[in-house]
PDB file of C-alpha atoms and ligand atoms in Angstrom:
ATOM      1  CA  UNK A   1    -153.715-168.106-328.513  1.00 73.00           C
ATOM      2  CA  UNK A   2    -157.429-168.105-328.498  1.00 86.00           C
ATOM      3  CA  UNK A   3    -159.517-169.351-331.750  1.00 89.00           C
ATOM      4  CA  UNK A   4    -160.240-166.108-333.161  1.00 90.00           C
ATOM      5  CA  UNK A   5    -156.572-165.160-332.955  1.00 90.00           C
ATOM      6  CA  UNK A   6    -155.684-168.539-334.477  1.00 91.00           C
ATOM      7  CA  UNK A   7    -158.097-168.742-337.121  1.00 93.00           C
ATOM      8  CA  UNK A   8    -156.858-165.100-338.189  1.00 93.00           C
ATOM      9  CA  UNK A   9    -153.784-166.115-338.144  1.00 90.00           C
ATOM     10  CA  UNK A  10    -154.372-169.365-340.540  1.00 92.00           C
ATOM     11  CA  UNK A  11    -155.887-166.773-342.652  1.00 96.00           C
ATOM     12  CA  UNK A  12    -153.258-164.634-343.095  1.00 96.00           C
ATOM     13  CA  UNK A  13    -151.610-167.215-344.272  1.00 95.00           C
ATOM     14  CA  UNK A  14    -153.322-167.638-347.357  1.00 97.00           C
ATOM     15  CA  UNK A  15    -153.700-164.124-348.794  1.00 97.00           C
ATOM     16  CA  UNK A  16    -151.868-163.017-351.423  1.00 97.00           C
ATOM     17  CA  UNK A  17    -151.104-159.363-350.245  1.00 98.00           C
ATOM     18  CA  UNK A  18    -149.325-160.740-346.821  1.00 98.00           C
ATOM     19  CA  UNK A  19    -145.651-161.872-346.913  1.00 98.00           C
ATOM     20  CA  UNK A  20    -144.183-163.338-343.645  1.00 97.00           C
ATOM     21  CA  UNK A  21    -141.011-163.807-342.124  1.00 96.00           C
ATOM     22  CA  UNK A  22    -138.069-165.020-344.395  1.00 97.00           C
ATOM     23  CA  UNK A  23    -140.279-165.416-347.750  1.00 98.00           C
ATOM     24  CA  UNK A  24    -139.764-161.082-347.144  1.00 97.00           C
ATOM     25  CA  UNK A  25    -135.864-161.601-348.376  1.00 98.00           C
ATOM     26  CA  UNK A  26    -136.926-162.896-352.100  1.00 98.00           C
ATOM     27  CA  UNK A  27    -138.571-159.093-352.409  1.00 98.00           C
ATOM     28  CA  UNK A  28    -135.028-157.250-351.410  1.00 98.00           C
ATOM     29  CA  UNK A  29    -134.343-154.636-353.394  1.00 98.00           C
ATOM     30  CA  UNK A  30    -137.315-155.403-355.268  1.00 98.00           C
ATOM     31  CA  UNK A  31    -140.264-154.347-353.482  1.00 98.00           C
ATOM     32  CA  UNK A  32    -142.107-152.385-356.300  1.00 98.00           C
ATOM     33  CA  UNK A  33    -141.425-154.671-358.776  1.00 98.00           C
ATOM     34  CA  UNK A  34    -141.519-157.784-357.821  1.00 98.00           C
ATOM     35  CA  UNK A  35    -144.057-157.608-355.166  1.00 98.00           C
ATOM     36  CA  UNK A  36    -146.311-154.572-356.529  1.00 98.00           C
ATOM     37  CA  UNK A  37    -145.691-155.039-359.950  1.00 98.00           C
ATOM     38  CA  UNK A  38    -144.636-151.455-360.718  1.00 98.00           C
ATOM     39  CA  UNK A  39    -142.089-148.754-360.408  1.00 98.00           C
ATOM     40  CA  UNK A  40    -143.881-146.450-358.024  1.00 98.00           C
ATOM     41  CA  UNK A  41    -142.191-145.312-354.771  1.00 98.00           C
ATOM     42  CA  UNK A  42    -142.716-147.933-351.147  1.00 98.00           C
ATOM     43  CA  UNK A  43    -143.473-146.281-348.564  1.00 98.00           C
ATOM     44  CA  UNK A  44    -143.520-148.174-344.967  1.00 98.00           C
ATOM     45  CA  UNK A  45    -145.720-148.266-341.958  1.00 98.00           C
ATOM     46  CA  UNK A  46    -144.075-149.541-338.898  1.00 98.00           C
ATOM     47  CA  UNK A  47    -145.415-151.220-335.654  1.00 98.00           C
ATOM     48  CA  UNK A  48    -148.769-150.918-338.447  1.00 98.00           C
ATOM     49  CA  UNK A  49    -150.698-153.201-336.140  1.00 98.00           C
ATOM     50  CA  UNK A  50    -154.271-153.187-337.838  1.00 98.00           C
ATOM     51  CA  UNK A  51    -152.671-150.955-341.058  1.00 98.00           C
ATOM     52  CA  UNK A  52    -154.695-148.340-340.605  1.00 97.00           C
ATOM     53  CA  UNK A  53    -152.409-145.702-342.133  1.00 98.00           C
ATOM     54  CA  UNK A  54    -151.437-148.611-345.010  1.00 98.00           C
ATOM     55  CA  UNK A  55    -155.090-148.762-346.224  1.00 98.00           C
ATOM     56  CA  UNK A  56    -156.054-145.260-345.596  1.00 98.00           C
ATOM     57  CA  UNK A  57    -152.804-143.701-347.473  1.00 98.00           C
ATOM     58  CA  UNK A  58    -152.902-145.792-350.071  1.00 98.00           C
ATOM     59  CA  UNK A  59    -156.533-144.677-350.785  1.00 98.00           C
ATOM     60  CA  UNK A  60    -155.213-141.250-351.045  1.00 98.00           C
ATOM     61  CA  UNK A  61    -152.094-142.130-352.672  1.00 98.00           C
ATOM     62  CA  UNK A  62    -152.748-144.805-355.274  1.00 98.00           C
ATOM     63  CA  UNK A  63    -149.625-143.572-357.111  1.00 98.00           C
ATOM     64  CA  UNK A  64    -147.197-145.366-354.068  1.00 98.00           C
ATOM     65  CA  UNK A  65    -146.890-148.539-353.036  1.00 98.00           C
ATOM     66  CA  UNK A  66    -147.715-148.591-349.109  1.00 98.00           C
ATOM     67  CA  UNK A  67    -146.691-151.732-346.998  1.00 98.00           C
ATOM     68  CA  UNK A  68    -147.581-152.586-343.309  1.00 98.00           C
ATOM     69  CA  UNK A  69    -144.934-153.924-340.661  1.00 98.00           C
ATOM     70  CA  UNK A  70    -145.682-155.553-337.833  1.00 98.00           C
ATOM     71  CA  UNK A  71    -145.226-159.275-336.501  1.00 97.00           C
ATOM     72  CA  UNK A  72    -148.659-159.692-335.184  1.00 96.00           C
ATOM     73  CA  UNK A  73    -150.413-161.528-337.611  1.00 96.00           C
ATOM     74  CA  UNK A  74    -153.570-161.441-336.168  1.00 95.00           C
ATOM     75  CA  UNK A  75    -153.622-157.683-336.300  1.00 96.00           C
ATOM     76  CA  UNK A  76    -152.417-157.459-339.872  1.00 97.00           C
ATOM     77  CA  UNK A  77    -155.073-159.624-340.594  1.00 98.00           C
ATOM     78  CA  UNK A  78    -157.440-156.639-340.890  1.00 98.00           C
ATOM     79  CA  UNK A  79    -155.783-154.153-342.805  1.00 98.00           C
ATOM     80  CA  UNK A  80    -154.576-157.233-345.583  1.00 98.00           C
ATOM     81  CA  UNK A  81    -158.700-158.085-345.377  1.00 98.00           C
ATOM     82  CA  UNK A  82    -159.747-154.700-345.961  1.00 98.00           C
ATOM     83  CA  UNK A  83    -157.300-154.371-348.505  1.00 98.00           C
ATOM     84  CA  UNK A  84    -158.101-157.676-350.868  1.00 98.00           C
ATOM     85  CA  UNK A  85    -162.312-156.347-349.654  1.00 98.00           C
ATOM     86  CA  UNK A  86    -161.879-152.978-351.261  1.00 98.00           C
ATOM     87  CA  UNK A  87    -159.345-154.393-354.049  1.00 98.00           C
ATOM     88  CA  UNK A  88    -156.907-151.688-353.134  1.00 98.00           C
ATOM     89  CA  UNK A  89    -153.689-153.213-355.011  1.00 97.00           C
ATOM     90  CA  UNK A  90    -151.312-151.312-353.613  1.00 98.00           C
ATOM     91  CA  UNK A  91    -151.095-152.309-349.903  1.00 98.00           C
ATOM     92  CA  UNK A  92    -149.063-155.082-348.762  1.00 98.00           C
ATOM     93  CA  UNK A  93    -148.174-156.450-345.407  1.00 98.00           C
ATOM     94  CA  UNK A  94    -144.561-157.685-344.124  1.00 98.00           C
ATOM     95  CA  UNK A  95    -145.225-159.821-340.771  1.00 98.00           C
ATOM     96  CA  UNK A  96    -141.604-159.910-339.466  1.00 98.00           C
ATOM     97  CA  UNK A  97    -139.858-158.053-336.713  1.00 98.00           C
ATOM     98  CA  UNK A  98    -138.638-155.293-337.030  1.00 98.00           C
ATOM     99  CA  UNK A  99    -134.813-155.569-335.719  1.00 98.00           C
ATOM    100  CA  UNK A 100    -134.710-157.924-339.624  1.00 98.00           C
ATOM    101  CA  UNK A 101    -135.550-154.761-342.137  1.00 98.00           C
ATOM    102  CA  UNK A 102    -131.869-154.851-343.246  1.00 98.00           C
ATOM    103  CA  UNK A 103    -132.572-158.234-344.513  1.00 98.00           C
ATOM    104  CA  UNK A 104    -135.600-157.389-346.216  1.00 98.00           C
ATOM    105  CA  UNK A 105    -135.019-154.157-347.575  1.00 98.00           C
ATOM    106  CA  UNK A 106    -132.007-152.602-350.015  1.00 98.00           C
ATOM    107  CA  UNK A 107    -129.905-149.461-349.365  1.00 98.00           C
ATOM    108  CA  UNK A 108    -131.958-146.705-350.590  1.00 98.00           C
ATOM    109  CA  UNK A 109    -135.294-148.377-351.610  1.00 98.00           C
ATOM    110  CA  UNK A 110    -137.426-146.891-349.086  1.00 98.00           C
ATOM    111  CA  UNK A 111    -139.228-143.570-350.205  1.00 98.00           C
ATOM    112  CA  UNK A 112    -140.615-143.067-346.846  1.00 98.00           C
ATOM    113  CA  UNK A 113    -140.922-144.090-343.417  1.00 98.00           C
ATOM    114  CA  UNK A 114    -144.360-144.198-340.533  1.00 98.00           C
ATOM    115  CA  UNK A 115    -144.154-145.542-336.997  1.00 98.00           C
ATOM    116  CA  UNK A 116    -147.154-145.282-335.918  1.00 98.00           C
ATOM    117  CA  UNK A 117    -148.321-145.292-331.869  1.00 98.00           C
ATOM    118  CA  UNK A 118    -144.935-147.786-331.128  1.00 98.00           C
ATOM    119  CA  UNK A 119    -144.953-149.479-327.832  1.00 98.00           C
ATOM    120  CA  UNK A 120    -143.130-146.915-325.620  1.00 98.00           C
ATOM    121  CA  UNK A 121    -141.229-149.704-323.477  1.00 97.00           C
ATOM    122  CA  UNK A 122    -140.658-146.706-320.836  1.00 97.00           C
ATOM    123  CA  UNK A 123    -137.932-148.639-319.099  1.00 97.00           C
ATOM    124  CA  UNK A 124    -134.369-148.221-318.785  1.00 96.00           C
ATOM    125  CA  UNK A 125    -133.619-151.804-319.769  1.00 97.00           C
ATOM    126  CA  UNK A 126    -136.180-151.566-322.776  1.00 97.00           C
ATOM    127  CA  UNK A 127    -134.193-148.903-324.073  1.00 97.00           C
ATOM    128  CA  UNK A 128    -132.911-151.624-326.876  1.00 97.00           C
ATOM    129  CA  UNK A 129    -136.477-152.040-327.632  1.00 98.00           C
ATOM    130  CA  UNK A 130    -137.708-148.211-328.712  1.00 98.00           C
ATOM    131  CA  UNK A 131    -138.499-148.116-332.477  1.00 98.00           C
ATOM    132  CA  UNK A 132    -136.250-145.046-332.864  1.00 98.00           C
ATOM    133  CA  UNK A 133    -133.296-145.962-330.575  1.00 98.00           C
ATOM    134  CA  UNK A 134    -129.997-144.926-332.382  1.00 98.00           C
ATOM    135  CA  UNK A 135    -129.508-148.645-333.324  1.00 98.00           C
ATOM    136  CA  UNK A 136    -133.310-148.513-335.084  1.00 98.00           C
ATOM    137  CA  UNK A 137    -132.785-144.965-336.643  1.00 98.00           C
ATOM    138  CA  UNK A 138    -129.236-146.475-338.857  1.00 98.00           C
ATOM    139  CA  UNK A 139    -130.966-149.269-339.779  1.00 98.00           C
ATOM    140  CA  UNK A 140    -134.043-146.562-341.595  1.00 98.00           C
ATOM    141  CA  UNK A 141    -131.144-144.856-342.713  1.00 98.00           C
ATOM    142  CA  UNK A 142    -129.745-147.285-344.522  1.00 98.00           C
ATOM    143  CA  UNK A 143    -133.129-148.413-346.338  1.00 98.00           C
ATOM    144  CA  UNK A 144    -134.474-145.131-346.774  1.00 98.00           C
ATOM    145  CA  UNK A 145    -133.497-142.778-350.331  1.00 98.00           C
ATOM    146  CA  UNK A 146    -131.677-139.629-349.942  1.00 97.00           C
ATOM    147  CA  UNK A 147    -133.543-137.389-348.553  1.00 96.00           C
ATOM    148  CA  UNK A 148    -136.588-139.392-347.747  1.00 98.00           C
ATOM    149  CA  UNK A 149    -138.713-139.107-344.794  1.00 98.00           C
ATOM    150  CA  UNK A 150    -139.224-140.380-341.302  1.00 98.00           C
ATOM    151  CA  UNK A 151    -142.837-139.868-339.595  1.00 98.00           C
ATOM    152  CA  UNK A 152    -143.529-140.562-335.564  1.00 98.00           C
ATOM    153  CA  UNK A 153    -147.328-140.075-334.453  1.00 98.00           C
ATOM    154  CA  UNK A 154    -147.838-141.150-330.637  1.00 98.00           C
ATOM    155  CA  UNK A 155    -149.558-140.716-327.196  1.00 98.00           C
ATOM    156  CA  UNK A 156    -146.683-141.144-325.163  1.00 98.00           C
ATOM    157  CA  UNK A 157    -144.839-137.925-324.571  1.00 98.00           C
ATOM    158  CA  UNK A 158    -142.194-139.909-322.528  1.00 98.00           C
ATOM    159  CA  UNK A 159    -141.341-141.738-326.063  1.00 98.00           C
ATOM    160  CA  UNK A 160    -142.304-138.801-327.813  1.00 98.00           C
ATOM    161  CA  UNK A 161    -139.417-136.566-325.637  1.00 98.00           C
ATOM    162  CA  UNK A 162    -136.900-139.624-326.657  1.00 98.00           C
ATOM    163  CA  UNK A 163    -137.347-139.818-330.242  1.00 98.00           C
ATOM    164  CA  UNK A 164    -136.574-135.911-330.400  1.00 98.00           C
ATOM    165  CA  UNK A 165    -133.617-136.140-328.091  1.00 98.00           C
ATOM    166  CA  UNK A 166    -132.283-138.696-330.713  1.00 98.00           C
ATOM    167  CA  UNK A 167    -132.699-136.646-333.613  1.00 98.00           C
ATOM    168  CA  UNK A 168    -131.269-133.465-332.109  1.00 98.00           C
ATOM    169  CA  UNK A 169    -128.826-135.742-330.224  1.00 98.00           C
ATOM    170  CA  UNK A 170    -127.366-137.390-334.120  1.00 98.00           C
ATOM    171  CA  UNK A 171    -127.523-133.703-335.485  1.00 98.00           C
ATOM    172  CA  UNK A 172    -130.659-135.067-337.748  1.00 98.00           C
ATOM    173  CA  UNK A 173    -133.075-132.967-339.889  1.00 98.00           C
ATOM    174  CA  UNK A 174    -136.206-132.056-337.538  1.00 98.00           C
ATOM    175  CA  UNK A 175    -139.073-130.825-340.514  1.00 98.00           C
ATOM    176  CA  UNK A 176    -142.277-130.581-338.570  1.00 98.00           C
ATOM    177  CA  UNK A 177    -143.021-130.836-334.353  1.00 98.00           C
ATOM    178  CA  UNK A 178    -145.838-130.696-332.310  1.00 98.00           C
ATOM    179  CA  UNK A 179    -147.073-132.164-328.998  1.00 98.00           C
ATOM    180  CA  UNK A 180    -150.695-131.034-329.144  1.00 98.00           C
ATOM    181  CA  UNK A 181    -151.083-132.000-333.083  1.00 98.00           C
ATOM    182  CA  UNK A 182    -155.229-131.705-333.163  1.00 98.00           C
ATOM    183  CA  UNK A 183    -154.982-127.929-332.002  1.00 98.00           C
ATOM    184  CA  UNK A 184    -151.844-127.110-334.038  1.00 98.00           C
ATOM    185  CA  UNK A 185    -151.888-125.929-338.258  1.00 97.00           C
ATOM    186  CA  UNK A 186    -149.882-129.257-338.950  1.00 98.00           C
ATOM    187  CA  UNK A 187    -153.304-131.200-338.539  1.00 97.00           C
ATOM    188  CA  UNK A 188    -154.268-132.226-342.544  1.00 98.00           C
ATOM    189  CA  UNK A 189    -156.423-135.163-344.432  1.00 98.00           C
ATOM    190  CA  UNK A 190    -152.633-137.329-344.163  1.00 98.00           C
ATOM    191  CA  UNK A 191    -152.284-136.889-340.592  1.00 98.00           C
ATOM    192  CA  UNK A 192    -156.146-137.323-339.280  1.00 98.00           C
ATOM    193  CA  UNK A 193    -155.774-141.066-340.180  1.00 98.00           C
ATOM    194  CA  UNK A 194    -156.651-142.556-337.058  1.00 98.00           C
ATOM    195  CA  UNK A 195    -155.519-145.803-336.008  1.00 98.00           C
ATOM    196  CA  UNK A 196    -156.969-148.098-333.742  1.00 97.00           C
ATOM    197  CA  UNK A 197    -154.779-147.510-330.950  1.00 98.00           C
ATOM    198  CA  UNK A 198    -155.149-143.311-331.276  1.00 98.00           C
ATOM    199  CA  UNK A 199    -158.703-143.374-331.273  1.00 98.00           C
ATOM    200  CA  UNK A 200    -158.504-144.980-327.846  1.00 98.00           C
ATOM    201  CA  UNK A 201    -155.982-142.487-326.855  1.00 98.00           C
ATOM    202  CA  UNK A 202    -158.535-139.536-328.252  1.00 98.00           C
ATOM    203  CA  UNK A 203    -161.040-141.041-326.357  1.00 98.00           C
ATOM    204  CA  UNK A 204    -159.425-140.577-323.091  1.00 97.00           C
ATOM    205  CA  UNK A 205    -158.279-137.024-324.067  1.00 97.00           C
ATOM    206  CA  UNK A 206    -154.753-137.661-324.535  1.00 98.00           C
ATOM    207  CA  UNK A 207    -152.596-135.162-326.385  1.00 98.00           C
ATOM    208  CA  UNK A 208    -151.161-136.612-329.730  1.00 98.00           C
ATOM    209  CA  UNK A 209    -147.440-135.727-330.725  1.00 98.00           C
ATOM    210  CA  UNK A 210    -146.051-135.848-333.910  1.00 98.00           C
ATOM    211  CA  UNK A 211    -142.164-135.232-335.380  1.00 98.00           C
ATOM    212  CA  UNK A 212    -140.966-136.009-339.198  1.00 98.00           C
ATOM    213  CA  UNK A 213    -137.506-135.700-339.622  1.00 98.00           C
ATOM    214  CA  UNK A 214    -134.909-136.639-342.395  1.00 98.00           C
ATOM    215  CA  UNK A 215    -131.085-137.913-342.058  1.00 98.00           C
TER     216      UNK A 215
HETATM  217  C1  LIG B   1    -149.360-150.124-329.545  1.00 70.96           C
HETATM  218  S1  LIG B   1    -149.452-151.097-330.985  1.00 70.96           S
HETATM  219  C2  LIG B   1    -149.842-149.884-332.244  1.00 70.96           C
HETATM  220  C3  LIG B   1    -150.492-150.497-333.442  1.00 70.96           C
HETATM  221  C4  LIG B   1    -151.001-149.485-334.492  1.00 70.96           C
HETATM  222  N1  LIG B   1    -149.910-148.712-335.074  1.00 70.96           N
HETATM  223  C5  LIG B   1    -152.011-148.553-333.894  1.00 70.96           C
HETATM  224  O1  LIG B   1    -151.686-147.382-333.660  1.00 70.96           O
HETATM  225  O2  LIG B   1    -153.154-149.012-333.653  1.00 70.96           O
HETATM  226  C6  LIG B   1    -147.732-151.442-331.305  1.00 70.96           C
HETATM  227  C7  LIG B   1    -147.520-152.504-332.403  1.00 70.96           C
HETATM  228  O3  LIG B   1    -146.122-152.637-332.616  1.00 70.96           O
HETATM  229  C8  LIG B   1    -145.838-154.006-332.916  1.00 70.96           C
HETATM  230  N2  LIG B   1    -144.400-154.176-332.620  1.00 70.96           N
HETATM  231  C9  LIG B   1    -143.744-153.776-331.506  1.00 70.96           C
HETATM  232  N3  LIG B   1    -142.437-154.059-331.593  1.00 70.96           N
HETATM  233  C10 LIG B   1    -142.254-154.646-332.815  1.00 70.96           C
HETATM  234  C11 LIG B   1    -141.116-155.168-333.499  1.00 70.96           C
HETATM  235  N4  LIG B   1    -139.906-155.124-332.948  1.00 70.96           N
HETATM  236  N5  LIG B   1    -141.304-155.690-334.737  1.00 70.96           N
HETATM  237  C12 LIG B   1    -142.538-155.745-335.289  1.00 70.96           C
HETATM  238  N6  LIG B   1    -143.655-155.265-334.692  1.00 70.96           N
HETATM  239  C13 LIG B   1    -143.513-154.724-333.475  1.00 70.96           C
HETATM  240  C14 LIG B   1    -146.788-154.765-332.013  1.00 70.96           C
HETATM  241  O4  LIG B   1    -147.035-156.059-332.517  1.00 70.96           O
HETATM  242  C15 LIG B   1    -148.043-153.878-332.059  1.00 70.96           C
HETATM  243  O5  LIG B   1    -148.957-154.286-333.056  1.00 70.96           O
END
């Protein structure tokens, strides 16, 4: 790891709005109020990276509770800096991986759900990998309320083609689609947020898809 990356990651260590690996199981089931210190409804970003959809929802939505996924703790390291810079108090930032949610998480406590530009692990043998493989999808079941809401923004249209198979595939309730989301009427304040990873994509001209679905 180089120093920049360490020293981040010594950092991260210390604030109070990251929590990190197994100290995430003492918040099951009580995420808004032990955590957040309220009853408002958590809503997760997955495969968050830098957070940029934590920090910028939450500034839109200071009524819910918004925490960041991700087990790079070098990238969460921005979004939990911006957060304590800004003092916005309800961002948080879970450095695990992502397989252990049912560990950190209750049945039902989740209000909603973004995975945000995932790593699109193309291959067959990667397949186990894929943030919304059928193994992925029951565990967000599980955590998520009735009726709440799953949100996919990403480049890849390989991963993007996947994720929809799945969810016609498990009979699951498709809400909004679009492979060209910039030139299509879904495009709002919510889903402008950029993240670091889309503006590179944007940059290079790349279409950006988008599906939110429900089980
Ligand atoms: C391509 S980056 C996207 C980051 C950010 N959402 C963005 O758009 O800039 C994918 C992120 O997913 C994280 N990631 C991939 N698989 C994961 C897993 N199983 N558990 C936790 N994080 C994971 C990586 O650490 C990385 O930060």
């Amino acid at each position: 790891m180089g120093k920049d990356k360490l020293r981040k990651f010594a950092e991260v260590a210390t604030f109070a709005n990251v929590v990190q690996l197994d100290a995430g199981k003492a918040y099951k089931g009580q995420w808004a109020s032990k955590f957040f210190k309220n009853n408002n409804p958590v809503v997760l970003e997955l495969a968050c990276g830098k957070g940029e959809y934590t920090v910028n929802l939450a500034k839109l939505f200071p009524q819910k509770n918004f925490l960041g996924i991700d087990y790079k703790g070098n990238r969460i390291w921005r979004g939990a800096k911006t957060a304590i810079e800004e003092s916005i108090d309800n961002v948080g930032f879970l450095r695990i991986q992502i397989e252990t949610i049912l560990e950190q998480f209750a049945p039902g406590e989740v209000d909603e759900i973004w995975i945000t530009f995932p790593d699109p692990q193309p291959q067959d043998s990667r397949e186990k990998k894929r943030l919304t493989n059928p193994n992925f999808l029951a565990r967000y079941k599980e955590i998520l309320k009735e009726g709440g809401v799953m949100h996919l923004k990403t480049d890849n249209d390989g991963f993007y083609a996947y994720t929809v198979e799945q969810i016609e595939n498990l009979k699951l309730n498709k809400i909004k689609e679009t492979t060209d989301l910039y030139n299509s009427d879904l495009v709002d304040e919510v889903l402008s947020i950029k993240t670091y990873y889309e503006r590179k994509y944007l940059a290079d001209n790349k279409n950006i898809n988008y599906v939110q679905w429900s089980f």
